[in-house]
XYZ file of C-alpha atoms in Angstrom:
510
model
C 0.000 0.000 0.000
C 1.917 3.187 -1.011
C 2.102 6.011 1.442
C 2.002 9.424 0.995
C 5.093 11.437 1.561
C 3.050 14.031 3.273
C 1.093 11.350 5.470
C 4.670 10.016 6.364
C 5.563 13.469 7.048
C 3.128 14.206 9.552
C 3.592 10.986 11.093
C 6.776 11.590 11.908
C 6.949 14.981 13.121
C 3.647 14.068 15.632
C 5.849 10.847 16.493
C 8.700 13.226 17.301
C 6.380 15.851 19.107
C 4.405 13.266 20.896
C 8.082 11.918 22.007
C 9.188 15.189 23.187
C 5.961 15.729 24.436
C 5.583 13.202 26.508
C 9.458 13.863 27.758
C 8.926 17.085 29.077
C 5.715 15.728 30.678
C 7.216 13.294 32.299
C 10.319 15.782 33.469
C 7.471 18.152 34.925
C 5.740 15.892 36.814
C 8.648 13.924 38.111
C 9.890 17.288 39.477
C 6.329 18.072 40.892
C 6.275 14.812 43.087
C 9.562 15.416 44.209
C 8.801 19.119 45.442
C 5.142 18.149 46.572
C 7.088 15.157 49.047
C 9.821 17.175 49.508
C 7.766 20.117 51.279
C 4.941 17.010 52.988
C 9.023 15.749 54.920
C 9.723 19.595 56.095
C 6.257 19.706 57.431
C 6.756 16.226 59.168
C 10.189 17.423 60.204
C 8.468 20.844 62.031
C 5.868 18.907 63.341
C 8.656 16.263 65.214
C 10.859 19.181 66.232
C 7.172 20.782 67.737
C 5.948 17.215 69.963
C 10.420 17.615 70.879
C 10.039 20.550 72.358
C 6.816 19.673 73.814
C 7.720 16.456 75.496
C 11.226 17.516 76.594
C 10.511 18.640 80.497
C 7.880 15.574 80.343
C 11.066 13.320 79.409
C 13.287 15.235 81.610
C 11.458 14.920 84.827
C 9.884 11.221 83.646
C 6.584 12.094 83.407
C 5.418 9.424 81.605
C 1.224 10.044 81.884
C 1.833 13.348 80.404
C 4.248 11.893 77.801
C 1.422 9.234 77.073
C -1.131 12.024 77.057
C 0.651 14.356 74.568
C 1.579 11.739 72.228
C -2.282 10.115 72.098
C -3.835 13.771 71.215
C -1.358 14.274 68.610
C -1.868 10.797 67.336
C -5.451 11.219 67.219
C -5.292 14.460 64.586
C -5.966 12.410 62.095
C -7.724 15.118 59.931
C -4.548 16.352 59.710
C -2.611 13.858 58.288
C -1.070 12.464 61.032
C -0.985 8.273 61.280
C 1.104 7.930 64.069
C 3.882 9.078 66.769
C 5.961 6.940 69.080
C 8.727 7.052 71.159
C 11.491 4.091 70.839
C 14.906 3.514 72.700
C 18.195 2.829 70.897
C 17.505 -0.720 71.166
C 14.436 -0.401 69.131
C 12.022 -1.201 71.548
C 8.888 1.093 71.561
C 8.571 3.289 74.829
C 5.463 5.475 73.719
C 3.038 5.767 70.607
C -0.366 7.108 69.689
C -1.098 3.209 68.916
C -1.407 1.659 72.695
C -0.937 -2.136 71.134
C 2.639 -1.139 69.901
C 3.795 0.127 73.600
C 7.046 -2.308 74.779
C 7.404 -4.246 71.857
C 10.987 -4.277 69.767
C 11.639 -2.895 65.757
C 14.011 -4.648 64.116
C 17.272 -2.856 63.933
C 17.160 -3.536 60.381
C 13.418 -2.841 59.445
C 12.737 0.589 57.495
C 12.415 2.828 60.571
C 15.605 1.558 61.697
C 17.679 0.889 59.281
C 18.840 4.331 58.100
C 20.633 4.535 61.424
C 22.006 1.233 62.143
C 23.129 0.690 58.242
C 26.698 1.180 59.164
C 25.988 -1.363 62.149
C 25.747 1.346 64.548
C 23.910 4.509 65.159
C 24.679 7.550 63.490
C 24.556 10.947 65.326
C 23.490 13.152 62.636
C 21.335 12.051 59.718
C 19.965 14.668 56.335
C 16.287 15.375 56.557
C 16.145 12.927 53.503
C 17.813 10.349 55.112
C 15.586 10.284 57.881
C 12.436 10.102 55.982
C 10.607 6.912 53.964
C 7.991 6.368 52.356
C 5.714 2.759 52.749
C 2.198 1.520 52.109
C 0.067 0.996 55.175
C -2.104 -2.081 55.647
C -5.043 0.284 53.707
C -3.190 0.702 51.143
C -2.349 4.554 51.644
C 1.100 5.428 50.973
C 3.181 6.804 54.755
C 5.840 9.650 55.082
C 7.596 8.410 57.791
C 10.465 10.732 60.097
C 12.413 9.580 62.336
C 13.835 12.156 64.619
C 16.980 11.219 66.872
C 16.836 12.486 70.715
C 20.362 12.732 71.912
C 21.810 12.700 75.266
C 21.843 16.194 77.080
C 23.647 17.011 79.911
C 20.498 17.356 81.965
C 20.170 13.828 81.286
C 22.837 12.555 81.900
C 22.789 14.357 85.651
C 19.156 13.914 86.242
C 18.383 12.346 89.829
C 15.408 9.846 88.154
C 17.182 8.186 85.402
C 20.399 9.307 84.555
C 22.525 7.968 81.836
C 26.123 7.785 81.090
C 27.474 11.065 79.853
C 29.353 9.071 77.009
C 25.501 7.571 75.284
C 24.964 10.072 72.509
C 21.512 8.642 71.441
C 18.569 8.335 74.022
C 16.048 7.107 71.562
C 14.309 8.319 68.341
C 11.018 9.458 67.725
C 8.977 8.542 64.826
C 5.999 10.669 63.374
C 4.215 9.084 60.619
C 1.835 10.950 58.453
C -0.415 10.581 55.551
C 0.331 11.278 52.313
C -3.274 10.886 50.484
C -3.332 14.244 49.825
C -0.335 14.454 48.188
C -0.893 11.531 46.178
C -4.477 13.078 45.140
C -2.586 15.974 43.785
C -0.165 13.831 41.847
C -3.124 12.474 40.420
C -4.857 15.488 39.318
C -1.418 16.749 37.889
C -0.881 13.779 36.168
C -4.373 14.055 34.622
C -3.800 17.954 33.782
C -0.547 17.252 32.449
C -2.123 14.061 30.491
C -4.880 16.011 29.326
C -2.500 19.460 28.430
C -0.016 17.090 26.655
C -2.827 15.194 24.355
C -4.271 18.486 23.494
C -0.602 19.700 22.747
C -0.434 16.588 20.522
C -3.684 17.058 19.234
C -3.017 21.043 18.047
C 0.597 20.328 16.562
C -1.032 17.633 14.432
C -3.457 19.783 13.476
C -1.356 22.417 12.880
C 1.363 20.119 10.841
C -1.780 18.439 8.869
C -2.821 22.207 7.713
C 0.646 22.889 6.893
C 1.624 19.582 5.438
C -2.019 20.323 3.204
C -0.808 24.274 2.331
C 3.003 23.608 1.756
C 3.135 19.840 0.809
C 0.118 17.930 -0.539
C -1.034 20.592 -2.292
C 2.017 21.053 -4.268
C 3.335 17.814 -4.894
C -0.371 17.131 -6.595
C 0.126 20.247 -9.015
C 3.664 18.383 -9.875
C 2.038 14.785 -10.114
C -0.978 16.472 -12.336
C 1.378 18.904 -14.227
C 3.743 16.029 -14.476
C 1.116 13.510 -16.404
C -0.077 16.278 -18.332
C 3.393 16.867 -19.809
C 3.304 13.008 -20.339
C 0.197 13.078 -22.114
C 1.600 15.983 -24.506
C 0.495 18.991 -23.081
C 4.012 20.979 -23.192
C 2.641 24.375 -22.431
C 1.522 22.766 -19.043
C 2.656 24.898 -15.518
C 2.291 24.854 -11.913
C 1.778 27.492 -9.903
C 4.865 28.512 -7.788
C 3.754 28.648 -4.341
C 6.298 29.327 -1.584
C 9.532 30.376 -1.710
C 10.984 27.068 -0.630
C 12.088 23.522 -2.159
C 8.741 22.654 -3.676
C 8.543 26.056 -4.671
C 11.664 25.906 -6.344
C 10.769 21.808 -7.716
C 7.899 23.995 -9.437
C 9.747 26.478 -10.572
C 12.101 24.095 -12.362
C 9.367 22.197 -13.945
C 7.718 25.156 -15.720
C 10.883 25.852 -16.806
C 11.645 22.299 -18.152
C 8.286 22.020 -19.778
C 9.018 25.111 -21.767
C 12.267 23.865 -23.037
C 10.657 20.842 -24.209
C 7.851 22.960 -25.783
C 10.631 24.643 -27.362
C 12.273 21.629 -28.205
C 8.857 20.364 -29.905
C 8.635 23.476 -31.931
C 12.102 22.402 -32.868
C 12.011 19.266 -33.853
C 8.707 20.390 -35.730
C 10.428 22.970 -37.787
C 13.374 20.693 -38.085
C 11.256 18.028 -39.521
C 9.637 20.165 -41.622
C 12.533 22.135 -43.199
C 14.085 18.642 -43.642
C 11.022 17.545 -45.385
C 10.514 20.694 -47.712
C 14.909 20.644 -48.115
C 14.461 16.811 -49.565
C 11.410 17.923 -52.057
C 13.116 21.176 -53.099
C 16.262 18.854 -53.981
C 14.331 16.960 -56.336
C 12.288 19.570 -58.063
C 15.232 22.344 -58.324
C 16.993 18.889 -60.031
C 13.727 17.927 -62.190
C 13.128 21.826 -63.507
C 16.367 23.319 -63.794
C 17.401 21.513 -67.239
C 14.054 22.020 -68.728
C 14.337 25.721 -67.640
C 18.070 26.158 -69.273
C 16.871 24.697 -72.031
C 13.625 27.395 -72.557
C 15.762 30.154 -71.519
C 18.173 29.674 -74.370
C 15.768 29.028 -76.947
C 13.804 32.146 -75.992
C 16.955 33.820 -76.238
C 17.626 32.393 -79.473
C 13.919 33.294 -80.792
C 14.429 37.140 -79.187
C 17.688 37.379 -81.541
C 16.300 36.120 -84.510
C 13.121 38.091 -84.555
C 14.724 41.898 -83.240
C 12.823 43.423 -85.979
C 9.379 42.166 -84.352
C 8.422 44.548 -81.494
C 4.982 42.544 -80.396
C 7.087 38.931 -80.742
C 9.967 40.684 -78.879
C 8.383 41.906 -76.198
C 6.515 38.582 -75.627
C 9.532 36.834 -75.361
C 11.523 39.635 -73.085
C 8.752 38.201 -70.483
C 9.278 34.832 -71.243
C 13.250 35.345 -70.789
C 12.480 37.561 -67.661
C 10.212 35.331 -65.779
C 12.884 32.061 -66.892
C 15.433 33.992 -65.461
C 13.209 34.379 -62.394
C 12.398 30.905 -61.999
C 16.173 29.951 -62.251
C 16.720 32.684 -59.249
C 13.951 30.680 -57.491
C 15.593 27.052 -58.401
C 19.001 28.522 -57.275
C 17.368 29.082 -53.587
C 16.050 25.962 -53.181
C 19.206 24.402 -54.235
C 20.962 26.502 -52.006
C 18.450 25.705 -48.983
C 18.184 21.914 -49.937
C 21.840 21.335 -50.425
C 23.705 24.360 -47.967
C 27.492 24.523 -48.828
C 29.137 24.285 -45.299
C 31.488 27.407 -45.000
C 34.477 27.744 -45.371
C 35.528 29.655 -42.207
C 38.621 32.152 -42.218
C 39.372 35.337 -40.115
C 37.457 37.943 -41.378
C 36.428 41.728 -40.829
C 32.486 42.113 -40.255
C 32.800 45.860 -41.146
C 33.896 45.180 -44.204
C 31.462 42.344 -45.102
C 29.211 45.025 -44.149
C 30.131 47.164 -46.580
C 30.669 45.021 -49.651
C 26.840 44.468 -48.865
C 25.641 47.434 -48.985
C 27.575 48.197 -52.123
C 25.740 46.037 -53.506
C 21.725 47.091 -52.467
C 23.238 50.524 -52.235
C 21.524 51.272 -56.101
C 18.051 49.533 -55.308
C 18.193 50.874 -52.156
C 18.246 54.426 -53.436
C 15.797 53.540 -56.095
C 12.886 53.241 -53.408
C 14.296 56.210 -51.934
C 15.433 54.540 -48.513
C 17.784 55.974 -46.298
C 21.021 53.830 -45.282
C 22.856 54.710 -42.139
C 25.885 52.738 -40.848
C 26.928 52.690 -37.235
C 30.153 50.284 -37.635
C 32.196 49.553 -34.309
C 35.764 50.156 -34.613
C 38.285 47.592 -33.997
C 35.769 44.601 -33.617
C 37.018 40.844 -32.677
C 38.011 38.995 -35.519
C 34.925 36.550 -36.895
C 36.262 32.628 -38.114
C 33.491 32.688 -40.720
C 32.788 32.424 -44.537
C 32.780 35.852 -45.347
C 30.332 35.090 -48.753
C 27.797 33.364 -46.716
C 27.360 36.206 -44.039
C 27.259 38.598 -46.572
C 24.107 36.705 -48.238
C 22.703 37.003 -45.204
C 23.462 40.695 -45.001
C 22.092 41.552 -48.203
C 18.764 39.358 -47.608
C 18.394 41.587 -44.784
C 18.953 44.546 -46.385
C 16.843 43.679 -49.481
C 14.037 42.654 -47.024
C 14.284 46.258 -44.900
C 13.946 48.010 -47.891
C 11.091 46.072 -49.244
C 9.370 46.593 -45.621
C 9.867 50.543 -45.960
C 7.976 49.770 -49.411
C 8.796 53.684 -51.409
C 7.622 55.360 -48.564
C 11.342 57.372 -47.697
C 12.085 55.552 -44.633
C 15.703 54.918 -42.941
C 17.867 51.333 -42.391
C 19.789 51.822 -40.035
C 23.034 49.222 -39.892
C 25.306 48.695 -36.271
C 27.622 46.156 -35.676
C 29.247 45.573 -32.128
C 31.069 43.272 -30.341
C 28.498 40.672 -28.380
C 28.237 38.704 -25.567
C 31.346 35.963 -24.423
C 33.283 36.911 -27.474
C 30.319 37.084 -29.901
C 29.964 40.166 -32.424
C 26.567 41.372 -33.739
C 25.197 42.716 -36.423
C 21.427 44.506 -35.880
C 19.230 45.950 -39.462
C 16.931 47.729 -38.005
C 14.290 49.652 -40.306
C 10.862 52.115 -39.375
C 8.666 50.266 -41.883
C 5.271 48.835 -41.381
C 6.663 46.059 -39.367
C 5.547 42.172 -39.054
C 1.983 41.396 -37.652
C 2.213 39.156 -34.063
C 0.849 36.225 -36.076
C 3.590 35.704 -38.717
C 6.617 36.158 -36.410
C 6.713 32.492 -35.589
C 6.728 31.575 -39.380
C 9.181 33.996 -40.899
C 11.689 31.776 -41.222
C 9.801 28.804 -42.759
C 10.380 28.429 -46.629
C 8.104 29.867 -48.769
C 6.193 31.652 -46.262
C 6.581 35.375 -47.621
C 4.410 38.142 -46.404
C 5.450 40.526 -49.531
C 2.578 38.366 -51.563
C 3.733 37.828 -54.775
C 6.948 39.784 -54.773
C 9.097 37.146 -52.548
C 9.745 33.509 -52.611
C 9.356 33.127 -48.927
C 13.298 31.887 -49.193
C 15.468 34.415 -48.132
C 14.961 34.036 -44.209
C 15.216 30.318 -44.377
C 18.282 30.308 -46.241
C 19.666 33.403 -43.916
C 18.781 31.522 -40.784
C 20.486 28.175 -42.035
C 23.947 30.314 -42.913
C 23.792 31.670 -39.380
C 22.822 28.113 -37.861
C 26.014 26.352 -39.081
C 28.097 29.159 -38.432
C 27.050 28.224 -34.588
C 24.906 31.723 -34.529
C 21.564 33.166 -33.716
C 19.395 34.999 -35.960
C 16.711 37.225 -33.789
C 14.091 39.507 -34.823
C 11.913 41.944 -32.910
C 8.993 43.498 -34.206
C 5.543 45.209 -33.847
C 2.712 46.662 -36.171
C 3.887 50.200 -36.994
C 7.207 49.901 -35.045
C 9.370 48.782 -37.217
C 11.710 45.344 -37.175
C 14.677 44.973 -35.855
C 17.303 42.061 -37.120
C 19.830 40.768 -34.435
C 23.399 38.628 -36.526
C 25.036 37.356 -33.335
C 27.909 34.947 -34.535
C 30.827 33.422 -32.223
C 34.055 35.500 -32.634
C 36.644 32.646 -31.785
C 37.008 29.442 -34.024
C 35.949 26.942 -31.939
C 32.590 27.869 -31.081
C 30.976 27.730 -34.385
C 29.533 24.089 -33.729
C 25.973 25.223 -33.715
C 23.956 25.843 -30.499
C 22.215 22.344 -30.275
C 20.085 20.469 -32.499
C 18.426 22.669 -34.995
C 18.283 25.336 -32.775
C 14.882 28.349 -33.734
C 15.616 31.617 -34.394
C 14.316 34.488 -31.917
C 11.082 35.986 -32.561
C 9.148 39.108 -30.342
């Protein structure tokens, strides 16, 4: 049966709080009973030193009915808590008590009340309040605090007429006070139910409390990964979680948005891989299938145009038929060069100066539409390890495509190169023409998708971003209705990092 990692998790942390808990419980009340039986001995310990100092002329002048006397009426406060008092000698044999049937019989030396003395095998003068005192069950079942409390040997003993003793005894006898401890016991009770009762509660709220936190910071999220996860199994790549938290899970989630994007991204890759693969293999064989029938039209239309110079209407007709052969071989030449891409030949080169051999050559058409060219050309820029003919295509496709976006209207290209990020150098086109609608930016680059209708072959991009791609560069674009586009060249400087950027790696679009 599988467990849930936040079940386990609550189950451990209420183990671990019920353990500590339950510790600190049990540290409380053990240092209750000890202070509640600690302050019943003092009390026992006054109330000896009290019946001493009561009974001491009595035992002085051997009054023995008053002794008897005193000893029965304390003996009899048993509302009080007291069990017994009694009197014994240092043999052990009782002298007095509150219990008449216990008068002249003997202890055992080494029975409870005795023993604390006589443990070393003979009596000790001086004895700690807590050795004095211990604690027994009486035939009821009540637990007994009982004290004993030596009586030494005085010199007004020891010289009395009546009974005097040797002056070298140091114990006369010892009296014993026992008294109840019920109450204390009842109060051990009732703090062992309040601290059984506060503890369970305890228990009770930190589960409660882990359980809403285990629902807000665990459960909760680890079901938007599980769900988020199967979705991304099931193909939804544009799945996310929401990042809750600014801790692990948060971070977990944060991470998986960000690896379902790259494999959304990767999809679109492999999609537009596929396809441009796909549309590279059918241009291959067409270009190959049409260009010799093409040559072949082209030079007899050229041969017909020569032959029949003194015919306006028939030369005219075949101008167009020459023109638009000559236009289909342009077309032909693009697919063969996006079917079949010659891999460059890299060699140090100067960007600046690609840069201009471009523009010399749109510089003419350029003009023609009345466009504005300005250059912005950073001095002294890293030297590229490209092929310089293949970067200048791409210069002069995005040139040709500015000026075609300006459309006549007078506008301005403006041209800046720079040097790039970790040894990179860039090269922006950036024109104010009518710009690129939000719906066509993702397809700019796919061949023979051409917003300029029937003036384009939808070519020039694809071809443009496939120079760039085996150079190990990125080709971005940014655009906007009425704003204008902007074309970001961003090639490696150095030679060895011209191995591409990953599989088939998508061009920028915004």
């Amino acid at each position: 049966m599988r467990t849930r990692i936040g079940t386990r998790l609550v189950l451990g942390a209420g183990l671990a709080t019920a353990v500590v808990i339950g510790g600190m419980a049990f540290a409380v009340l053990r240092s209750h009973t000890a202070q509640l039986l600690a302050e019943r001995t003092r009390s026992a310990d006054q109330l000896s030193e009290t019946i001493k100092s009561a009974t001491h002329f009595d035992m002085l002048e051997n009054r023995r009915e008053n002794l008897h006397r005193q000893i029965r009426a304390v003996g009899d406060l048993r509302g009080e808590g007291i069990r017994k008092v009694r009197v014994f000698n240092k043999e052990g044999r009782i002298m007095f008590s509150s219990a008449e049937e216990e008068i002249g019989t003997s202890l055992d030396i080494r029975g409870e009340a005795c023993y604390a003395c006589h443990a070393e095998g003979r009596p000790l003068e001086r004895l700690g309040i807590q050795a004095r005192a211990r604690t027994f069950r009486a035939p009821d079942g009540t637990r007994v605090l009982g004290l004993i409390n030596p009586i030494p040997n005085e010199p007004s003993c020891s010289t009395a007429a009546c009974h005097a003793h040797s002056a070298k005894q140091s114990l006369l006898g010892v009296l014993d006070v026992n008294v109840s401890l019920a109450e204390v016991d009842r109060q051990i009770s009732r703090s062992r139910m309040l601290m059984g009762l506060s503890a369970t509660v305890a228990i009770l709220a930190g589960g409660l409390i882990l359980w809403l936190l285990n629902r807000s910071l665990v459960v909760k999220p680890v079901a938007a990964l599980v769900a988020g996860t199967r979705r991304v199994g099931e193909g939804d790549l544009g799945t996310t979680i929401p990042v809750s938290g600014n801790h692990e899970l948060g971070e977990l989630a944060g991470a998986f948005n960000t690896m379902s994007q790259r494999l959304a991204e990767t999809q679109r890759q492999l999609a537009q891989a596929d396809k441009l693969a796909s549309v590279g293999r059918l241009a291959a064989g067409v270009a190959h299938e049409i260009n010799n029938p093409l040559t072949g039209v082209l030079s007899y239309a050229s041969l017909l145009r020569k032959r029949l110079d003194g015919d306006k209407e028939s030369c005219d007709d075949l101008d167009v038929i020459v023109r638009e052969t000559v236009r289909c071989r342009g077309i032909i030449r693009g697919l063969l060069d996006f079917a079949r891409p010659t891999p460059p030949a890299r060699k140090p080169m100067d960007l600046n100066e690609v840069v201009r051999r471009a523009v010399s050559v749109v510089m003419t058409q350029l003009s023609l539409n009345q466009v504005d060219l300005s250059l912005d050309l950073a001095p002294q820029l890293p030297v590229v390890h490209a092929d310089a003919n293949q970067i200048q295509q791409v210069a002069v496709n995005l040139l040709l495509n500015a000026g075609d976006a300006i459309n006549g209207d007078g506008g301005i290209i403006k041209l800046t190169t720079r040097a790039g990020s970790e040894g990179s150098v860039e090269m922006l086109v950036q024109d104010n023409g009518r710009g690129i609608p939000p719906e066509d930016l993702p397809r700019i680059f796919e061949p023979f998708y051409t917003t300029k209708g029937s003036h384009g072959t939808g070519l020039g991009l694809a071809v443009s971003w496939g120079i760039v791609e085996a150079h190990g560069g990125t080709l971005e674009v940014h655009s906007g209705p009425g704003q204008g586009t902007c074309f970001t060249l961003r090639i490696p400087a150095s030679a060895g990092s011209g191995e591409g950027t990953g599989p088939f790696p998508i061009p920028t679009t915004t």
